[in-house]
CSV table of C-alpha atoms and ligand atoms in Angstrom, one decimal:
chain,number,residue,atom,x,y,z
A,1,MET,CA,45.5,5.8,-8.0
A,2,ILE,CA,46.3,5.9,-4.3
A,3,ASP,CA,44.2,3.7,-2.0
A,4,LEU,CA,43.1,4.5,1.5
A,5,ALA,CA,45.8,2.3,3.1
A,6,ARG,CA,48.6,4.0,1.1
A,7,GLN,CA,47.2,7.5,2.0
A,8,LEU,CA,47.1,6.6,5.7
A,9,THR,CA,50.8,5.5,5.4
A,10,ASP,CA,51.8,8.6,3.5
A,11,ASP,CA,50.2,10.7,6.2
A,12,ASN,CA,52.3,8.9,8.9
A,13,THR,CA,49.0,7.9,10.6
A,14,PRO,CA,49.7,5.9,13.8
A,15,ALA,CA,49.5,2.2,12.9
A,16,GLU,CA,46.7,1.4,15.4
A,17,LEU,CA,44.6,4.4,14.1
A,18,GLY,CA,45.2,3.4,10.5
A,19,GLN,CA,44.0,-0.1,11.3
A,20,LEU,CA,40.9,1.3,12.9
A,21,VAL,CA,40.1,3.5,9.9
A,22,LEU,CA,40.6,0.5,7.6
A,23,LYS,CA,38.3,-1.6,9.7
A,24,LEU,CA,35.6,1.1,9.5
A,25,ALA,CA,36.1,1.3,5.8
A,26,SER,CA,35.8,-2.5,5.4
A,27,VAL,CA,32.5,-2.6,7.4
A,28,SER,CA,31.2,0.3,5.4
A,29,ALA,CA,31.8,-1.7,2.2
A,30,ASP,CA,29.6,-4.5,3.7
A,31,ILE,CA,26.9,-1.9,4.7
A,32,SER,CA,27.0,-0.4,1.2
A,33,ALA,CA,26.4,-3.9,-0.3
A,34,LYS,CA,23.3,-4.3,1.9
A,35,VAL,CA,22.1,-0.8,1.1
A,36,ARG,CA,22.5,-1.4,-2.6
A,37,LEU,CA,20.3,-4.5,-2.4
A,38,GLY,CA,17.6,-2.8,-0.3
A,39,ALA,CA,14.5,-4.9,-0.2
A,40,LEU,CA,16.3,-7.8,-1.9
A,41,ALA,CA,18.5,-8.0,1.2
A,42,GLY,CA,15.4,-7.8,3.5
A,43,VAL,CA,16.9,-4.6,5.2
A,44,LEU,CA,14.0,-2.1,4.6
A,45,GLY,CA,11.3,-1.1,7.0
A,46,SER,CA,11.1,-0.6,10.7
A,47,ALA,CA,12.9,-2.7,13.4
A,48,GLY,CA,9.9,-2.1,15.6
A,49,GLU,CA,12.0,-0.5,18.4
A,50,GLN,CA,12.7,3.0,19.5
A,51,ASN,CA,16.3,4.3,20.3
A,52,VAL,CA,17.4,6.6,23.1
A,53,GLN,CA,16.5,9.5,20.9
A,54,GLY,CA,12.8,8.3,20.8
A,55,GLU,CA,13.2,7.7,17.1
A,56,THR,CA,11.8,4.5,15.5
A,57,GLN,CA,14.7,2.3,14.5
A,58,LYS,CA,14.9,1.0,10.9
A,59,LYS,CA,16.1,-2.5,10.3
A,60,LEU,CA,19.2,-1.1,8.6
A,61,ASP,CA,19.9,1.2,11.6
A,62,VAL,CA,20.2,-1.9,13.8
A,63,ILE,CA,22.0,-4.0,11.3
A,64,ALA,CA,24.6,-1.3,10.6
A,65,ASN,CA,25.0,-0.6,14.3
A,66,ASP,CA,25.6,-4.3,15.1
A,67,MET,CA,28.1,-4.6,12.2
A,68,LEU,CA,30.1,-1.6,13.4
A,69,LYS,CA,30.0,-2.6,17.1
A,70,GLU,CA,31.2,-6.2,16.4
A,71,ALA,CA,34.0,-4.9,14.2
A,72,LEU,CA,35.2,-2.3,16.7
A,73,LEU,CA,35.0,-4.6,19.7
A,74,SER,CA,37.4,-6.9,17.9
A,75,LEU,CA,40.1,-4.3,17.8
A,76,PRO,CA,42.5,-4.2,20.9
A,77,GLN,CA,43.1,-0.5,20.3
A,78,VAL,CA,39.4,0.4,20.9
A,79,ARG,CA,38.7,1.0,24.6
A,80,ALA,CA,35.0,2.0,24.3
A,81,LEU,CA,32.4,3.0,21.7
A,82,ALA,CA,29.3,5.1,21.6
A,83,SER,CA,26.5,5.1,19.1
A,84,GLU,CA,23.3,6.9,18.3
A,85,GLU,CA,21.6,3.5,18.6
A,86,GLU,CA,23.2,2.7,22.0
A,87,ASP,CA,21.8,4.2,25.2
A,88,ASN,CA,25.1,4.0,27.0
A,89,VAL,CA,28.8,3.7,26.3
A,90,VAL,CA,29.9,0.2,25.4
A,91,ALA,CA,33.2,-0.9,27.0
A,92,ALA,CA,35.6,-2.6,24.6
A,93,ASN,CA,39.2,-3.4,25.4
A,94,HIS,CA,41.1,-2.2,28.5
A,95,GLY,CA,44.3,-0.3,27.5
A,96,GLY,CA,42.9,0.5,24.1
A,97,ALA,CA,44.3,3.9,22.9
A,98,TYR,CA,41.1,5.1,21.2
A,99,ILE,CA,37.4,5.5,21.7
A,100,VAL,CA,35.0,5.6,18.8
A,101,ALA,CA,31.5,7.2,18.4
A,102,PHE,CA,29.3,6.8,15.4
A,103,ASP,CA,25.9,7.3,13.8
A,104,PRO,CA,25.6,4.0,12.1
A,105,LEU,CA,23.0,5.2,9.6
A,106,ASP,CA,22.4,8.9,9.4
A,107,GLY,CA,19.3,9.9,7.5
A,108,SER,CA,17.6,6.5,8.0
A,109,SER,CA,14.2,7.9,7.2
A,110,ASN,CA,15.6,8.0,3.6
A,111,ILE,CA,16.2,4.3,3.5
A,112,ASP,CA,12.8,3.2,2.4
A,113,ILE,CA,12.7,5.9,-0.3
A,114,ASN,CA,16.1,5.0,-1.7
A,115,GLY,CA,17.5,8.4,-0.7
A,116,GLN,CA,21.0,9.3,0.5
A,117,ILE,CA,22.1,7.8,3.8
A,118,GLY,CA,25.5,7.4,5.5
A,119,THR,CA,27.7,6.4,8.4
A,120,ILE,CA,29.3,9.2,10.5
A,121,PHE,CA,32.3,8.4,12.8
A,122,THR,CA,34.7,10.1,15.1
A,123,VAL,CA,37.8,8.9,17.0
A,124,TYR,CA,39.2,10.4,20.2
A,125,PRO,CA,42.1,9.4,22.5
A,126,ALA,CA,40.9,7.2,25.3
A,127,ARG,CA,41.0,8.8,28.8
A,128,ASP,CA,43.0,6.8,31.4
A,129,GLU,CA,41.5,8.8,34.3
A,130,VAL,CA,37.9,7.5,33.8
A,131,ALA,CA,36.4,4.0,33.5
A,132,CYS,CA,36.2,2.4,30.1
A,133,ASP,CA,32.4,2.5,30.0
A,134,SER,CA,32.0,6.0,31.5
A,135,ALA,CA,30.3,8.6,29.4
A,136,GLU,CA,33.1,10.8,30.7
A,137,GLN,CA,35.3,9.1,28.1
A,138,PHE,CA,33.5,11.1,25.5
A,139,ALA,CA,33.3,14.4,27.4
A,140,GLN,CA,36.0,15.8,25.2
A,141,PRO,CA,35.6,18.9,23.0
A,142,GLY,CA,35.5,18.1,19.2
A,143,ARG,CA,38.9,19.8,18.9
A,144,GLN,CA,40.3,16.6,20.6
A,145,GLN,CA,39.3,14.4,17.7
A,146,VAL,CA,42.2,12.5,16.1
A,147,CYS,CA,40.1,11.4,13.2
A,148,ALA,CA,36.6,12.0,11.7
A,149,GLY,CA,34.7,11.1,8.6
A,150,TYR,CA,31.6,9.7,7.0
A,151,MET,CA,30.7,7.2,4.3
A,152,LEU,CA,27.9,8.3,2.0
A,153,TYR,CA,25.9,5.5,0.4
A,154,GLY,CA,24.8,7.3,-2.8
A,155,PRO,CA,25.1,6.5,-6.5
A,156,SER,CA,28.7,5.7,-5.6
A,157,THR,CA,29.8,5.0,-2.0
A,158,GLN,CA,32.3,7.7,-0.9
A,159,MET,CA,34.2,8.4,2.2
A,160,ALA,CA,35.3,11.8,3.5
A,161,LEU,CA,38.1,11.6,6.0
A,162,THR,CA,40.4,13.8,8.0
A,163,THR,CA,43.1,12.5,10.4
A,164,GLY,CA,44.0,16.0,11.4
A,165,GLY,CA,45.3,17.2,8.1
A,166,PRO,CA,43.3,18.1,5.0
A,167,SER,CA,39.9,16.6,4.4
A,168,ARG,CA,40.1,14.1,1.6
A,169,LEU,CA,37.5,12.1,-0.5
A,170,PHE,CA,37.8,8.4,-1.3
A,171,THR,CA,35.5,6.4,-3.6
A,172,LEU,CA,34.7,2.7,-3.0
A,173,VAL,CA,35.5,0.1,-5.6
A,174,PRO,CA,32.7,-2.4,-4.7
A,175,GLU,CA,34.4,-5.4,-6.3
A,176,GLN,CA,37.5,-4.8,-4.1
A,177,GLY,CA,35.8,-3.6,-1.0
A,178,ALA,CA,38.5,-0.9,-0.9
A,179,TYR,CA,38.5,2.9,-1.3
A,180,GLN,CA,40.6,4.9,-3.8
A,181,LEU,CA,41.6,8.5,-3.3
A,182,THR,CA,39.5,10.6,-5.7
A,183,GLN,CA,39.9,14.2,-4.2
A,184,ASN,CA,43.1,15.0,-2.4
A,185,GLU,CA,42.4,18.2,-0.5
A,186,LEU,CA,38.8,19.4,-0.2
A,187,ASN,CA,38.5,23.1,-0.2
A,188,ILE,CA,35.2,24.9,0.5
A,189,ALA,CA,34.8,28.3,-1.3
A,190,PRO,CA,34.3,31.1,1.2
A,191,GLU,CA,31.3,32.5,-0.7
A,192,CYS,CA,28.2,30.5,-1.8
A,193,GLN,CA,24.8,30.8,-3.4
A,194,GLU,CA,23.2,27.7,-1.9
A,195,PHE,CA,21.6,27.0,1.5
A,196,ALA,CA,20.2,23.9,3.2
A,197,ILE,CA,17.6,24.2,5.9
A,198,ASN,CA,14.3,22.5,6.7
A,199,MET,CA,11.9,25.4,5.9
A,200,ALA,CA,9.0,23.6,7.6
A,201,ASN,CA,10.5,24.8,10.9
A,202,GLN,CA,10.5,28.5,9.8
A,203,ARG,CA,7.9,29.5,12.4
A,204,HIS,CA,10.0,28.0,15.2
A,205,TRP,CA,13.2,29.9,14.5
A,206,SER,CA,14.5,33.0,16.2
A,207,PRO,CA,13.6,36.3,14.5
A,208,ALA,CA,17.2,36.8,13.5
A,209,THR,CA,17.3,33.4,11.7
A,210,GLN,CA,13.9,34.1,10.1
A,211,ALA,CA,15.3,37.4,8.8
A,212,TYR,CA,18.5,35.8,7.5
A,213,ILE,CA,16.7,33.1,5.6
A,214,ALA,CA,14.2,35.7,4.2
A,215,ASP,CA,17.1,37.7,2.8
A,216,LEU,CA,18.4,34.5,1.1
A,217,GLN,CA,14.9,34.0,-0.4
A,218,ALA,CA,14.7,37.6,-1.6
A,219,GLY,CA,17.8,36.9,-3.8
A,220,SER,CA,19.2,39.6,-6.1
A,221,THR,CA,16.2,42.0,-5.3
A,222,GLY,CA,17.0,41.9,-1.6
A,223,ALA,CA,19.7,42.9,0.9
A,224,ARG,CA,22.1,40.1,-0.4
A,225,GLY,CA,22.1,41.3,-4.0
A,226,LYS,CA,22.4,37.8,-5.4
A,227,ASP,CA,20.2,34.8,-5.9
A,228,PHE,CA,20.4,31.7,-3.7
A,229,ASN,CA,19.2,28.1,-4.3
A,230,MET,CA,18.0,25.7,-1.7
A,231,ARG,CA,18.5,22.0,-1.1
A,232,TRP,CA,17.5,19.7,1.8
A,233,ASN,CA,18.4,16.0,1.8
A,234,GLY,CA,16.9,15.0,5.1
A,235,ALA,CA,20.2,13.4,5.8
A,236,MET,CA,23.0,15.5,7.2
A,237,VAL,CA,25.6,13.4,5.5
A,238,GLY,CA,24.2,14.2,2.1
A,239,ASP,CA,23.9,17.9,2.8
A,240,VAL,CA,27.4,18.2,4.3
A,241,HIS,CA,28.8,16.3,1.3
A,242,ARG,CA,27.3,18.8,-1.1
A,243,VAL,CA,28.8,21.6,0.9
A,244,LEU,CA,32.2,20.0,0.8
A,245,MET,CA,31.9,19.4,-2.9
A,246,ARG,CA,30.5,22.8,-4.0
A,247,GLY,CA,30.2,25.1,-1.0
A,248,GLY,CA,27.0,26.4,0.6
A,249,ILE,CA,25.7,26.9,4.1
A,250,PHE,CA,23.9,24.1,6.1
A,251,LEU,CA,21.7,25.2,9.0
A,252,TYR,CA,19.9,23.2,11.7
A,253,PRO,CA,19.2,26.1,14.2
A,254,ALA,CA,17.7,25.9,17.6
A,255,ASN,CA,14.0,26.4,17.5
A,256,THR,CA,11.2,26.9,20.0
A,257,GLN,CA,9.9,23.3,19.9
A,258,SER,CA,10.7,21.6,23.1
A,259,LYS,CA,12.5,18.6,21.6
A,260,THR,CA,14.7,20.7,19.4
A,261,HIS,CA,15.2,23.8,21.5
A,262,ASN,CA,18.9,22.9,21.3
A,263,GLY,CA,18.7,21.9,17.7
A,264,LYS,CA,18.2,18.4,16.5
A,265,LEU,CA,21.7,17.2,15.6
A,266,ARG,CA,23.9,15.4,18.1
A,267,LEU,CA,27.1,17.0,19.1
A,268,LEU,CA,29.2,13.8,19.6
A,269,TYR,CA,28.6,11.8,16.4
A,270,GLU,CA,27.1,14.3,14.0
A,271,ALA,CA,28.1,17.9,14.7
A,272,ASN,CA,31.7,17.4,15.8
A,273,PRO,CA,32.9,15.0,13.1
A,274,MET,CA,31.2,17.2,10.4
A,275,ALA,CA,32.7,20.3,12.0
A,276,LEU,CA,36.2,18.9,11.8
A,277,LEU,CA,35.8,17.8,8.2
A,278,VAL,CA,34.5,21.3,7.3
A,279,GLU,CA,37.1,23.2,9.2
A,280,ASN,CA,39.9,21.1,7.6
A,281,ALA,CA,38.4,21.9,4.2
A,282,GLY,CA,38.7,25.7,5.0
A,283,GLY,CA,35.1,26.2,6.1
A,284,LYS,CA,33.5,27.1,9.4
A,285,ALA,CA,31.1,25.2,11.8
A,286,VAL,CA,29.5,27.2,14.6
A,287,VAL,CA,26.9,27.4,17.3
A,288,GLY,CA,26.2,31.1,18.0
A,289,ALA,CA,29.5,32.9,18.3
A,290,GLN,CA,31.4,29.6,19.2
A,291,ALA,CA,33.1,27.1,17.0
A,292,ILE,CA,31.3,23.7,17.4
A,293,LEU,CA,34.7,22.1,18.0
A,294,ASP,CA,35.1,24.2,21.2
A,295,VAL,CA,31.8,23.2,22.8
A,296,ALA,CA,32.4,21.5,26.1
A,297,PRO,CA,30.2,18.4,26.0
A,298,GLU,CA,27.7,17.9,28.9
A,299,SER,CA,26.0,14.6,28.0
A,300,LEU,CA,26.5,11.7,25.6
A,301,HIS,CA,23.6,12.3,23.3
A,302,GLN,CA,23.3,16.1,23.7
A,303,ARG,CA,21.9,18.0,20.8
A,304,VAL,CA,23.4,21.3,19.4
A,305,PRO,CA,22.4,23.8,16.8
A,306,VAL,CA,24.6,23.5,13.7
A,307,ILE,CA,25.5,26.2,11.2
A,308,LEU,CA,28.4,25.1,8.9
A,309,GLY,CA,29.8,25.6,5.4
A,310,SER,CA,31.4,28.4,3.4
A,311,GLY,CA,33.4,30.5,5.8
A,312,ALA,CA,32.3,34.0,4.7
A,313,GLU,CA,28.7,33.0,4.6
A,314,VAL,CA,28.8,31.4,8.1
A,315,GLU,CA,30.4,34.7,9.4
A,316,TYR,CA,27.7,36.7,7.7
A,317,PHE,CA,25.0,34.6,9.4
A,318,GLN,CA,26.8,35.1,12.8
A,319,ALA,CA,26.9,38.9,12.2
A,320,GLN,CA,23.1,38.9,11.7
A,321,GLN,CA,22.3,37.1,15.1
B,401,P6P,P1,14.4,16.9,9.6
B,401,P6P,C1,18.4,12.7,10.2
B,401,P6P,O1,17.3,12.2,11.0
B,401,P6P,C2,18.9,13.9,10.9
B,401,P6P,O2,19.4,13.5,12.1
B,401,P6P,C3,20.0,14.5,10.0
B,401,P6P,O3,20.8,13.6,9.3
B,401,P6P,C4,19.3,15.5,9.1
B,401,P6P,O4,20.0,16.6,8.7
B,401,P6P,C5,18.1,15.9,10.0
B,401,P6P,O5,17.9,14.8,11.0
B,401,P6P,C6,16.8,16.1,9.2
B,401,P6P,O6,15.9,16.6,10.1
B,401,P6P,O7,13.9,17.9,10.6
B,401,P6P,O8,14.5,17.5,8.3
B,401,P6P,O9,13.7,15.6,9.6
């Protein structure tokens, strides 16, 4: 078996970036241990605060955020960090080569029901022309990412990772706190028969999206001529993992509700890292006619519609809009 450290070396990953990834991996092993204990670790329930998104923070949101922040601030190569749970950019170390953004616990509404949750992270080169703690540090299109991944805290804890090459999958050995390579080059089939969307929002979608989903539901008797199945995890990390493992299309489209007229998912630390993983596994990730990775960011916590997964199916969706 090849462990994460060996794979990073084999990929000629710059030493400081490799150390950064290994630090994130180490923190995720500690988060995984707390998730596994749940109520026994006193990590369930609400933290009683709201984050910048206006969402009620769970205890584990705050715990995971603080663990990741502490670990990253200790690395000289980290110049700044951004988090779903932090209103503003947090300055780290002057001269650091990298900036890191993360969603410390994606899908946290699943925590108290023992559902899938995860940590999503992305790494960019630091920008010398702006201040360490400026949001402009992160005003870089997703195509600039040097690394992206997630840890999925499920029956096993797994990490999907790309450092610019193929997307790979690693599995945590809890006793060692280390990840072993378990799938070398993820490859999303171009066609699929599975879609993921929150159907409760159907009345708020555009007519074109409503028609596209209705065709999926019509199955073999409808325009698509084949049956489709549906899944919705309530955690992007779980839905994207399923797409990476067996194909499919994941949709969080814009809708007419004020809060999600630009979709619900955040560009910086949800859409972009997932888009890089999906593209480097042969899939597509788009907003309208544009690749998500080419979207020019306008604000730190901006939301964006997300359509990603099996390339031919994503292109079919685009052709229906
Ligand atoms: P809904 C979790 O809160 C999240 O940000 C994503 O992980 C997930 O895909 C989405 O929101 C779920 O949204 O509308 O189903 O609650």
